[in-house]
Coordinates of C-alpha atoms and ligand atoms in Angstrom, one line a residue:
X814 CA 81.8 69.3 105.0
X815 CA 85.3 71.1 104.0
X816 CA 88.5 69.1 104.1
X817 CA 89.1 69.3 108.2
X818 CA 92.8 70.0 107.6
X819 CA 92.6 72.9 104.9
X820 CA 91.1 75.2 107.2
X821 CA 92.2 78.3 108.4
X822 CA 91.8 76.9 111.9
X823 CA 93.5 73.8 111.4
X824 CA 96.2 75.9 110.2
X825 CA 96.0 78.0 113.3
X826 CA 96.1 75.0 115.0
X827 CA 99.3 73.5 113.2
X828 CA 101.3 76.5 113.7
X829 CA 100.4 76.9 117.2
X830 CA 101.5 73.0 118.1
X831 CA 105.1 74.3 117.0
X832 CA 105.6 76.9 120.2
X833 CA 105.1 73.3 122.5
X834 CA 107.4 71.0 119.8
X835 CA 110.0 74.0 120.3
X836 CA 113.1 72.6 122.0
X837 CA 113.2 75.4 124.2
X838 CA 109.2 74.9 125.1
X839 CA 108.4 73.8 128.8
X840 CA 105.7 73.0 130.9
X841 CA 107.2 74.9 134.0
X842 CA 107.0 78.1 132.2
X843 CA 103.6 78.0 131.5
X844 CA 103.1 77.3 135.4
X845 CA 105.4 80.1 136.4
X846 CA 102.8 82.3 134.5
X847 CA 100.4 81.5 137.4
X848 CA 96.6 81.1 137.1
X849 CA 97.2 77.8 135.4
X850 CA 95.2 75.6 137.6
X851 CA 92.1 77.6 138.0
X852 CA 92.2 78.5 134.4
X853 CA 92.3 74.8 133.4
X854 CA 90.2 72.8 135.4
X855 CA 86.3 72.2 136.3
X856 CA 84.5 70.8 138.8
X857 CA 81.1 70.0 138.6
X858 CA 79.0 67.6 141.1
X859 CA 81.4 64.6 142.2
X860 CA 83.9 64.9 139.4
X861 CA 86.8 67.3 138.8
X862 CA 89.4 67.3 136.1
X863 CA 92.5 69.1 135.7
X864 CA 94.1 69.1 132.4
X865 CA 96.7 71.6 133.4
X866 CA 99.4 69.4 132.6
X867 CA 98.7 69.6 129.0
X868 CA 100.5 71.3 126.2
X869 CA 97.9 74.0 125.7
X870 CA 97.0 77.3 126.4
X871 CA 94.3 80.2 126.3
X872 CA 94.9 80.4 122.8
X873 CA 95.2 76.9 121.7
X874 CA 91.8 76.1 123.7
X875 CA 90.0 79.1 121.9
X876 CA 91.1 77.6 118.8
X877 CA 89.8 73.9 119.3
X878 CA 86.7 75.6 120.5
X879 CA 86.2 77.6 117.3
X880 CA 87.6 74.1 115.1
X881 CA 84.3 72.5 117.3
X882 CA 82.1 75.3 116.2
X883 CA 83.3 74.7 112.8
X884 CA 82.9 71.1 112.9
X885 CA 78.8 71.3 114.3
X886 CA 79.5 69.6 117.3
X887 CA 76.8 71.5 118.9
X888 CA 74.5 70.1 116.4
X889 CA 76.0 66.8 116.5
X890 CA 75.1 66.8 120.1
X891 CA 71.6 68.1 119.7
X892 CA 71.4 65.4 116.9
X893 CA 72.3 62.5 119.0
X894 CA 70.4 63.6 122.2
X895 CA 67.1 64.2 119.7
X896 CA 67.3 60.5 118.4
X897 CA 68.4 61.1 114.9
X898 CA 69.6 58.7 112.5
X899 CA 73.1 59.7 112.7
X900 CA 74.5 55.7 112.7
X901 CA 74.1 56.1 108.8
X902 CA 75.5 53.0 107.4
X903 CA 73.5 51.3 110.1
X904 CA 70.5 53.4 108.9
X905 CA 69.5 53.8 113.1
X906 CA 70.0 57.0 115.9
X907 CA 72.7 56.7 118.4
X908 CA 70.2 57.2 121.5
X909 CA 72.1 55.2 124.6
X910 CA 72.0 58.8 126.1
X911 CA 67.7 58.1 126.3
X912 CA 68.1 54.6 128.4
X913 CA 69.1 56.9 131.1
X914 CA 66.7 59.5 131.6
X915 CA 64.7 60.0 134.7
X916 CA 61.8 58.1 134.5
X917 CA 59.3 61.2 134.7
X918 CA 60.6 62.5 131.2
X919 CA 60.8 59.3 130.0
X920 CA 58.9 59.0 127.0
X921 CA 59.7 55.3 125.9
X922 CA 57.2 53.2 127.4
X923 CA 59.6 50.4 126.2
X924 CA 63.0 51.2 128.1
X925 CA 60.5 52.0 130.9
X926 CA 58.8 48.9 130.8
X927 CA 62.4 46.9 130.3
X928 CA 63.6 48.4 133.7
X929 CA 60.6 47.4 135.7
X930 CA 60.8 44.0 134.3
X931 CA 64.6 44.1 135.2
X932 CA 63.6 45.0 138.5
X933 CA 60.9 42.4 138.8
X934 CA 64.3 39.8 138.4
X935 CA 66.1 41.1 140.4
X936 CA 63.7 41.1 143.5
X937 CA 63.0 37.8 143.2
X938 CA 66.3 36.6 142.5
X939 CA 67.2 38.9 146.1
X940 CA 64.2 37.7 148.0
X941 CA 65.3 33.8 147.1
X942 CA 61.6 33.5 145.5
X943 CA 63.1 32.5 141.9
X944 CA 64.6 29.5 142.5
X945 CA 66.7 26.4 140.8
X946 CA 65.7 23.1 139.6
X947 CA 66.0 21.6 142.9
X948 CA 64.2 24.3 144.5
X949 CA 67.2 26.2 146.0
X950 CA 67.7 29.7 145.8
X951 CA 70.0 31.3 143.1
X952 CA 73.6 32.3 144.9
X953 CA 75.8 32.6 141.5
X954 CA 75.2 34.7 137.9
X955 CA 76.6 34.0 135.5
X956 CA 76.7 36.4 132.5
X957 CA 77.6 35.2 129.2
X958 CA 78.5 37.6 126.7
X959 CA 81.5 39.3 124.9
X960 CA 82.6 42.6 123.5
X961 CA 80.3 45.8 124.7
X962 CA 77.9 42.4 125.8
X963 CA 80.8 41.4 128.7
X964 CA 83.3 44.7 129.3
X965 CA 80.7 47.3 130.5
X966 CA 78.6 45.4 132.9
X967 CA 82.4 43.4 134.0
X968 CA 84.1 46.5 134.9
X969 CA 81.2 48.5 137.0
X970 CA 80.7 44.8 138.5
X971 CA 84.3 45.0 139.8
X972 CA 84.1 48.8 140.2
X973 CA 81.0 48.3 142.6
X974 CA 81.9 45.0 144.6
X975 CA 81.7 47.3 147.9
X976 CA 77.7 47.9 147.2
X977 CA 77.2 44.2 145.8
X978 CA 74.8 42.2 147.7
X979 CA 77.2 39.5 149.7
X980 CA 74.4 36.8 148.7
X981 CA 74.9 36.9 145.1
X982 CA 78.4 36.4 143.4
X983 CA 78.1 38.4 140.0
X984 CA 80.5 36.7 137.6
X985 CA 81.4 36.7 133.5
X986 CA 82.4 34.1 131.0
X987 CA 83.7 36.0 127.6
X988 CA 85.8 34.0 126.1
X989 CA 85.3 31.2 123.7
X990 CA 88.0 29.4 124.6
X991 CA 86.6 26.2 127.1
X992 CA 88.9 27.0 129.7
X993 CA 87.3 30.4 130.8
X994 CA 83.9 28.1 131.1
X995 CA 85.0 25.2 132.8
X996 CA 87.7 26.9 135.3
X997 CA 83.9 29.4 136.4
X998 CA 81.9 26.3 136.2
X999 CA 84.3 24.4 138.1
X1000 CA 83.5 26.3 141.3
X1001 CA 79.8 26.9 141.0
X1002 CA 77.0 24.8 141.9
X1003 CA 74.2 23.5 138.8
X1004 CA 71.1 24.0 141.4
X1005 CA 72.0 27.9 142.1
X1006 CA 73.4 29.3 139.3
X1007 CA 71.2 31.5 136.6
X1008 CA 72.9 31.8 133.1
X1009 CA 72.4 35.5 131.4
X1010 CA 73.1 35.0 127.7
X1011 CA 73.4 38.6 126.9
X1012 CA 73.8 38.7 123.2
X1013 CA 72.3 41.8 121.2
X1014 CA 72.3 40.2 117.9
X1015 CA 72.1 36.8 119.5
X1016 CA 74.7 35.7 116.8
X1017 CA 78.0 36.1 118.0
X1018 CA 79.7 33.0 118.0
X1019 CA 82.1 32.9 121.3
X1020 CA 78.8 33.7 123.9
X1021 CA 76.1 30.9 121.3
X1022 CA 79.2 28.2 122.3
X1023 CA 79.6 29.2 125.6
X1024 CA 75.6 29.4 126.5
X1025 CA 75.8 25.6 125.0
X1026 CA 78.4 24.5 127.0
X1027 CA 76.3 25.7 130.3
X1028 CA 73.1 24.1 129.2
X1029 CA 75.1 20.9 128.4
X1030 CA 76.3 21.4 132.1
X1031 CA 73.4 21.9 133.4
X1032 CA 71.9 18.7 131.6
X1033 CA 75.1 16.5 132.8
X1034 CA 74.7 17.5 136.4
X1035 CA 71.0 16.9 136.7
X1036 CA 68.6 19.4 135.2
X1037 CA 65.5 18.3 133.3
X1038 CA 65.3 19.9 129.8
X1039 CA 62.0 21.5 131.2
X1040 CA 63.9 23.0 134.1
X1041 CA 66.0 25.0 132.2
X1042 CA 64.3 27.8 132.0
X1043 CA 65.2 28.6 135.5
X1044 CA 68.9 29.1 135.1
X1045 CA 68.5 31.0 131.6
X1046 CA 67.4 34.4 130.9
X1047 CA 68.9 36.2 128.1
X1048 CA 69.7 39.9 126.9
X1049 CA 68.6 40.5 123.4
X1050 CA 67.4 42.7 120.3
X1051 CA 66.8 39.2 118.3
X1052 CA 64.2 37.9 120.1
X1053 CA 63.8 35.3 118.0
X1054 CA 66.8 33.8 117.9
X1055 CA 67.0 33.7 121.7
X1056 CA 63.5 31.8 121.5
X1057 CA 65.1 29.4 119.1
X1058 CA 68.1 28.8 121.2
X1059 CA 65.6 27.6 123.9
X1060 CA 65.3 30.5 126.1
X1061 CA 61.5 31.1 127.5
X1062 CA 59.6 34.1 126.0
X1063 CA 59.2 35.9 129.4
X1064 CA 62.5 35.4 130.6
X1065 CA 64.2 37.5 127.3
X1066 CA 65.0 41.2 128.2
X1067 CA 65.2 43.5 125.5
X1068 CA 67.1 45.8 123.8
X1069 CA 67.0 47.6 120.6
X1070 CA 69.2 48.4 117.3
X1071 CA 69.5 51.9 118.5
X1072 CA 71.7 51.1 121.5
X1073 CA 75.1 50.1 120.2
X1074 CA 77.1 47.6 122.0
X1075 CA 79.6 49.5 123.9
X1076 CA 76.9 51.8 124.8
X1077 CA 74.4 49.4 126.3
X1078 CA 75.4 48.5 129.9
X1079 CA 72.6 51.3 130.5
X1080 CA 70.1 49.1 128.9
X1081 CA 68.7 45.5 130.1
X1082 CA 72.9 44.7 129.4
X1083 CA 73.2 45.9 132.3
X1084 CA 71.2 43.1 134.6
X1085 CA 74.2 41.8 136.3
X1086 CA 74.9 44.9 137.5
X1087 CA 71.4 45.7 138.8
X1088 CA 71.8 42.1 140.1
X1089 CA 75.0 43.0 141.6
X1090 CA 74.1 46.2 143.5
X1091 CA 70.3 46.6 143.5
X1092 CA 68.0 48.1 141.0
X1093 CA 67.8 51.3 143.2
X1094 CA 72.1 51.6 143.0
X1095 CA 71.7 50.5 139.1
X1096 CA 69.0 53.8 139.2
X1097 CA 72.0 55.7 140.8
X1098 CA 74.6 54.9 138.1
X1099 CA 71.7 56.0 135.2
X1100 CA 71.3 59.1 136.9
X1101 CA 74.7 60.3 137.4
X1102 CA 75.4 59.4 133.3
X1103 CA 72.0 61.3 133.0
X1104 CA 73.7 64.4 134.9
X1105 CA 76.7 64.3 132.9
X1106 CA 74.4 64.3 129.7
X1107 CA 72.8 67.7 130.4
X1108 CA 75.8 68.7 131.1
X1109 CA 77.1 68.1 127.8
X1110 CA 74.0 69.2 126.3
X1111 CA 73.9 72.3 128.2
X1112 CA 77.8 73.3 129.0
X1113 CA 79.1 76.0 127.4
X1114 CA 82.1 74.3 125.4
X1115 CA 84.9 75.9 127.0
X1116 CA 82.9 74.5 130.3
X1117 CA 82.2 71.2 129.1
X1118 CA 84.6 68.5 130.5
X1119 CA 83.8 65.7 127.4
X1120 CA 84.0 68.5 125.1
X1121 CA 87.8 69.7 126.4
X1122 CA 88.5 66.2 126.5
X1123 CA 87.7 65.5 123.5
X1124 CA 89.4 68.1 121.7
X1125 CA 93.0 67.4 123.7
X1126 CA 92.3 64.2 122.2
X1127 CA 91.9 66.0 118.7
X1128 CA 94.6 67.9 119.4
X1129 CA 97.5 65.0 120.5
X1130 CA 96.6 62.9 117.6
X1131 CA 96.2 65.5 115.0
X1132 CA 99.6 67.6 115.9
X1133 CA 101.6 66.0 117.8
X1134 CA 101.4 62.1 116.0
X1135 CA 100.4 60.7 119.5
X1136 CA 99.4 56.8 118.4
X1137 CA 98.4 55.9 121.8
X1138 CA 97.1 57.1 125.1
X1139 CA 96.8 55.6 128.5
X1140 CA 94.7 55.4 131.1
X1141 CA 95.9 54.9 134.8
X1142 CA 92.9 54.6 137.7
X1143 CA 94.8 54.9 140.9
X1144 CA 92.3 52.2 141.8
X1145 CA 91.8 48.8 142.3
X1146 CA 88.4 48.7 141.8
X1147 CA 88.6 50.6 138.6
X1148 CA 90.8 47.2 137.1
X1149 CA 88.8 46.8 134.4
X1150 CA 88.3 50.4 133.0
X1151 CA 90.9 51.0 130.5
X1152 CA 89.7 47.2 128.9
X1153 CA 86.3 48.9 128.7
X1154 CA 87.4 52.3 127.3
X1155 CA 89.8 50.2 124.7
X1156 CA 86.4 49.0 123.0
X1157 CA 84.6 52.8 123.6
X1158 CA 87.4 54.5 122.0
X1159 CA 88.9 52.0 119.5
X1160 CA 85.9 50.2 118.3
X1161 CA 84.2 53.9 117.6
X1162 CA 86.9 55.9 116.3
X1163 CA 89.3 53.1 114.4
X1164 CA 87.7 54.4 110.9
X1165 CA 89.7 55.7 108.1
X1166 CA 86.9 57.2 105.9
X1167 CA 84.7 60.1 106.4
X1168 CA 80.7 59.6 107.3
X1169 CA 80.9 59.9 103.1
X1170 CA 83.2 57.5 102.3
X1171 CA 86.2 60.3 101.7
X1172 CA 89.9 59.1 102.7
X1173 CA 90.1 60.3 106.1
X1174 CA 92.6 63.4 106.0
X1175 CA 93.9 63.4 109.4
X1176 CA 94.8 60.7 111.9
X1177 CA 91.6 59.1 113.9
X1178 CA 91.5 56.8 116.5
X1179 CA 94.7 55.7 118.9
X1180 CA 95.3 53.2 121.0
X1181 CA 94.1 53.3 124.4
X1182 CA 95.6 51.0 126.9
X1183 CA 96.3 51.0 131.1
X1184 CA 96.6 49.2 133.9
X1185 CA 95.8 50.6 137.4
X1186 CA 98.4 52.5 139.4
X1187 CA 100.5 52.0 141.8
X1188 CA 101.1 48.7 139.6
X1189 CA 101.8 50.5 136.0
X1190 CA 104.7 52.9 138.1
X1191 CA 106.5 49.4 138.4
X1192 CA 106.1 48.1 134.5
X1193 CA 105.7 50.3 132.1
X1194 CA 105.7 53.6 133.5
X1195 CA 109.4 53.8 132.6
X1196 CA 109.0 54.6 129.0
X1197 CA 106.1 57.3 130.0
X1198 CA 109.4 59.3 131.7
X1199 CA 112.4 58.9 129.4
X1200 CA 111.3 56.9 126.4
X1201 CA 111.6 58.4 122.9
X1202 CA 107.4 58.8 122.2
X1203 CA 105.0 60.9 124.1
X1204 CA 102.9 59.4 125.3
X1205 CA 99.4 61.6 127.3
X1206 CA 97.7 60.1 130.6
X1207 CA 94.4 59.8 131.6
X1208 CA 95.3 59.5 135.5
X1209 CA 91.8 58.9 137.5
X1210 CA 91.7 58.9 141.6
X1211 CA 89.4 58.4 143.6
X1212 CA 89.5 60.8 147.0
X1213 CA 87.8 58.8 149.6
X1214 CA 88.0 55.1 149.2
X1215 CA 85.7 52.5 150.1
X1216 CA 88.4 49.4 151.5
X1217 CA 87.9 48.8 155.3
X1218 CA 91.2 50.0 157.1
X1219 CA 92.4 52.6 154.1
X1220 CA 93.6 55.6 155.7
X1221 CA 97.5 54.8 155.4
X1222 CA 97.4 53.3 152.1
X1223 CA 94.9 55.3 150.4
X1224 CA 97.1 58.2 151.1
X1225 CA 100.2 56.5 149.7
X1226 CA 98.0 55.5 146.3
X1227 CA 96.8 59.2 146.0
X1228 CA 100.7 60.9 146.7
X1229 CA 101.7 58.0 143.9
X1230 CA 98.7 59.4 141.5
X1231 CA 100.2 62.9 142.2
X1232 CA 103.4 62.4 142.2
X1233 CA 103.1 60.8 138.6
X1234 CA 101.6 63.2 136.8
X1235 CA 104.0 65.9 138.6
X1236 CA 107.4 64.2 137.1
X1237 CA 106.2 63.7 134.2
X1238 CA 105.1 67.7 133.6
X1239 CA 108.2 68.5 135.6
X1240 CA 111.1 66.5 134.4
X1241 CA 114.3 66.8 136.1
X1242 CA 117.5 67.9 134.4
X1243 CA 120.8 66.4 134.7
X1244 CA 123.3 66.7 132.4
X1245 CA 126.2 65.2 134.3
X1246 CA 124.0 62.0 134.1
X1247 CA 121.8 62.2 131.1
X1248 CA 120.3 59.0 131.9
X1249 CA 119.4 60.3 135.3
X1250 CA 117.3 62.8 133.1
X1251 CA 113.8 63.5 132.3
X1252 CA 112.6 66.0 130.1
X1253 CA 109.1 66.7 131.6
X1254 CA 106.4 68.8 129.3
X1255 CA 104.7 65.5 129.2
X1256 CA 101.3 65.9 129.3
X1257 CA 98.0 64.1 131.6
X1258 CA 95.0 65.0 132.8
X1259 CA 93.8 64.1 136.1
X1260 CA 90.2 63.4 137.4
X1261 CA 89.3 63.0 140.5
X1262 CA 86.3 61.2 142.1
X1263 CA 84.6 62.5 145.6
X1264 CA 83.8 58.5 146.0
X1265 CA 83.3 55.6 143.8
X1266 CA 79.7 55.6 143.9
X1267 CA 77.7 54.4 141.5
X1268 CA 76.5 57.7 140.5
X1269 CA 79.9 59.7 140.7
X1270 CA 80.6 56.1 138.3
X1271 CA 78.0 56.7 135.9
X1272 CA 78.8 60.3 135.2
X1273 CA 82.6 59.4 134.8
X1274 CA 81.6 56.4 131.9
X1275 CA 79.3 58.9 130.0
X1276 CA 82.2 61.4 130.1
X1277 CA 84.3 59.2 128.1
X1278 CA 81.4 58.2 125.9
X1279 CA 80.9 61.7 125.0
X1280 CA 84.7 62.9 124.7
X1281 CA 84.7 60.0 122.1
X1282 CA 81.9 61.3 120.3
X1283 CA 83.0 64.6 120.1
X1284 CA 86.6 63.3 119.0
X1285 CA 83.9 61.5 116.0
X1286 CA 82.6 64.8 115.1
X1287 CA 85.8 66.3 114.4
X1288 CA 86.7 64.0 112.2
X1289 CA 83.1 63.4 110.6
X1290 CA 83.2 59.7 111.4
X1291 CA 80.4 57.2 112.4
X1292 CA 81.5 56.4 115.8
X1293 CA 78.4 53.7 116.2
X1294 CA 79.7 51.3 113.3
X1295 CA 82.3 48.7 113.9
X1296 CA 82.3 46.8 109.9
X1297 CA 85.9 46.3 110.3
X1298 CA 85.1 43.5 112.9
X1299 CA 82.8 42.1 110.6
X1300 CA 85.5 41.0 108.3
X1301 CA 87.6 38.4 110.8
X1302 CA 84.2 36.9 111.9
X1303 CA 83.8 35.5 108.3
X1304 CA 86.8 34.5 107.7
X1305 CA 86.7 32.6 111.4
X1306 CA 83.8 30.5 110.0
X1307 CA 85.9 29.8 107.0
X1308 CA 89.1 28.5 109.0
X1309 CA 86.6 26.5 111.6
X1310 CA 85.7 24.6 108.1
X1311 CA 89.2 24.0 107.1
X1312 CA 90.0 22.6 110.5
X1313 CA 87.3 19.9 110.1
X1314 CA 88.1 19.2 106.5
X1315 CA 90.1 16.2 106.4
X1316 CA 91.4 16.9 103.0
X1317 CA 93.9 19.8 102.3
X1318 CA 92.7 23.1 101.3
X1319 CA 94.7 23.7 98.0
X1320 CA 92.4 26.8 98.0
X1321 CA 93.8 29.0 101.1
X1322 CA 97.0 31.1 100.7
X1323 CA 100.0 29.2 101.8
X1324 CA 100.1 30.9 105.5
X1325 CA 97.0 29.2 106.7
X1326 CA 97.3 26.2 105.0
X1327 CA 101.0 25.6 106.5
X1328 CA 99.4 26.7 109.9
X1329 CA 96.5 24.5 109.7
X1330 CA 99.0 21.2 108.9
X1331 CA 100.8 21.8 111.8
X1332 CA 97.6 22.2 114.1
X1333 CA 96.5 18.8 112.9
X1334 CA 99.8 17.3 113.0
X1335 CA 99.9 18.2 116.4
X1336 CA 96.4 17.3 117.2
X1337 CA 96.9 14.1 115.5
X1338 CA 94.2 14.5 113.2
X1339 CA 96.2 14.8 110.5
Ligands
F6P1325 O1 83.2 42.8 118.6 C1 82.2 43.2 117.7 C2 80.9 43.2 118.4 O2 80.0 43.3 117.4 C3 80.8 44.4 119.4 O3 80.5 45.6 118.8 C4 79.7 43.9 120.3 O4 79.7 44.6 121.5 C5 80.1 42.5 120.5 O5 80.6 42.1 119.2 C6 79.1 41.5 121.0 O6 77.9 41.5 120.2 P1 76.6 40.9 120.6 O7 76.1 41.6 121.8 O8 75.7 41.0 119.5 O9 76.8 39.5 121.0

């Protein structure tokens, strides 16, 4: 593929980001023009996004598109959605957007098969006919798992507690540190809690300690070693290993090396949720990601929400040096988003070579961070106004909430969510008090959800799955490898060894070895 940034439309593009850096350049005026909301926004089912507040216009947008045409994205797309091997140094397809098609066009008898098994669980875990070692009915799960294992099913978990089933608490252990563990174990109860090891390689460190420390929890408060099997099931592609560990042949749900991490709470990943909510509301949350995938498919690109997402995205980072972007849900429920979208986005698109191996030319991935609003307007939200960087917002609201007694709040979170993305496009001038001041032109997008169902939910996670893929295409880089993580867990084994070593490790570099002293000194194991 050409060098991205030699081409006549990068160019275009490169001159064009001047007219918005110009000091005289300002949002207001390309309101003033009119048209500017219907011309940049669209609506489609449950969703609507406005990206208005941006620092484009009619020409910029034609010129992204054309880059996209450039770039194949429509081929990309039709790559991906056809199951091709486009994971290249992984040598498998990309094919998440497959675990959620309706089950009439489904034509793998596996993910079908996975999903009636799942729904086989979660009956019987609902109907109290799977029960404990002592014969009591499971009330607690307990998923054990980390990275795209832990933040996807965590955060529609959370996002969904109004449809979860009051009988069953849904909760997550991540962390290898004991605390997490103990402080969730401390207030559940060995006869009704069932353990999900969710693991796709079934070798990641953190959730093989942590799925130790519960069965040796499980054996200290009681359990026969052949009872286990009723508070264990696990989530796997490495069958195997999940036999070896312990865990009975029919309780293992699979998966497979086609569905990366991040993109798997669609697959058996997802069984906490469908635990949570009900396999028909986990049904609900595949279908509205399925409805946003045709429409990605489909959408003409100047129509297609992850597509103009994607390319302001493009556009920020390649023009404007934008390092990071934040995400804001005006909603409580939607806590654990931005932590979820951080591994989407950063995991995928923190790569510095082309899929060929060619020095990147442009800037790739940024940081993406947030905290829900109203709570950000009171921390950080500062800097978004007057500091020195710029820095774009994702805001997401929700129009009808789901918390008993909402009507006067509700309306004060949505004003906030407005009124946010209004100062910072507006600005106000005051040059008797500069420090009074803010400059505006700073630029958001705003989506809005009709309700945080689980469907309105689904199509709003595979919108950002997509807007990162197309952000991947642009640059031509594999956004379903992650080898840079790879790295630290090697050298964690190798620092777990030179903790245990009694003798000094002459060998390390002088930073870890000083480091490690001090731990032991301080453990008294020196
Ligand atoms: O953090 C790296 C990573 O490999 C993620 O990509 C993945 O989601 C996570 O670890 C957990 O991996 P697994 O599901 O194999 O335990």
């Amino acid at each position: 593929m050409n060098s991205l940034n030699t081409s006549a439309t990068w160019r275009a593009l490169a001159a064009k980001s001047a007219e918005f850096k110009a000091p005289d350049f300002s949002l207001n005026a390309l309101f003033a023009q009119g048209e500017r909301y219907a011309n940049f926004s669209l609506a489609r089912e449950d969703l609507l996004l406005d990206y208005s507040k941006n620092l484009l216009d009619a020409e910029t947008r034609t010129l992204l598109i054309q880059l996209a045409e450039e770039r194949r994205l429509k081929q990309a797309i039709q790559a991906m959605f056809a199951g091709e091997i486009i994971n290249k140094t992984e040598q498998r397809p990309a094919h998440h957007v497959a675990l959620r098609l309706p089950e009439e066009q489904q034509t793998n008898g596996e993910v079908s098969a996975t999903l009636r098994k799942m729904s086989a669980l979660v009956e019987k875990i609902h109907t109290g006919d799977w029960t404990g070692h002592s014969g009591r009915q499971i009330e607690t799960v307990i998923n054990i798992g980390i990275g795209g294992s832990d933040l996807g099913p965590a955060m529609v978990v959370e996002a969904l507690r109004s449809e979860c089933l009051p009988s069953l608490t849904v909760q997550f252990v991540s962390n290898v540190d004991p605390i997490h563990m103990q402080q969730m174990l401390e207030r559940s109860n060995p006869e009704t809690t069932l353990f999900i090891v969710a693991s796709k390689s079934f070798t990641t460190a953190e959730t093989l300690a942590n799925a130790n420390y519960a069965r040796r929890w499980l054996l200290k408060s009681g359990c026969a070693a052949d009872c286990l099997n009723r508070h264990f099931v696990a989530v796997s592609s490495n069958v195997n290993s999940a036999l070896a560990f312990g865990i009975a042949e029919e309780n293992i749900y699979p998966m497979w090396d086609w569905v990366g991490g991040r993109y798997s709470l669609w697959s058996a990943i997802g069984l906490p949720i469908a635990l949570a909510i009900g396999m028909d509301k986990f049904r609900q949350l595949l279908a509205g990601a399925h409805s946003m995938d045709q429409h990605f498919a489909t959408a003409e690109f100047s129509e297609n929400m992850p597509v103009v997402m994607g390319l302001l995205s493009v556009w920020y980072r390649g023009f404007f040096d934008t390092d990071s972007f934040a995400v804001v849900p005006y909603s409580q429920s939607l806590d654990k988003l931005p932590d979820f979208l951080q591994q989407l986005s950063m995991e995928s698109l923190g790569k510095r070579v082309t899929r060929d191996g060619e020095p990147l030319p442009v800037n790739s991935g940024a940081v993406i961070w947030g905290t829900p609003g109203t709570n950000g307007q009171h921390s950080y939200f500062q800097l978004l106004h007057q500091g020195t960087c710029v820095i774009p917002v994702d805001f997401i609201a929700v129009a009808n909430s789901n918390a008993d007694d909402a009507a006067e709040q509700h309306e004060q979170l949505l004003a906030n969510c407005l009124a946010q993305s209004l100062a910072l496009m507006e600005g106000r001038e005051n040059s008797a008090e500069p420090h009074r001041s803010s400059p505006g032109s700073r630029p958001s997008n705003t989506l809005i959800l009709k309700a945080l169902s689980p469907s309105a939910l689904g199509s709003l996670l595979a919108l950002f799955e997509h807007q990162v893929f197309v952000q991947s295409v642009i640059w031509d880089i594999n956004a379903f490898d992650q080898w840079g993580v790879e790295l630290g867990k090697t050298l964690a084994k190798e620092m777990l060894q030179a903790l245990g070593d009694e003798a000094e490790r002459a060998d390390l570099d002088a930073s870890s070895q000083g480091l490690i002293a001090q731990l032991k000194r301080w453990q008294g194991t020196a």
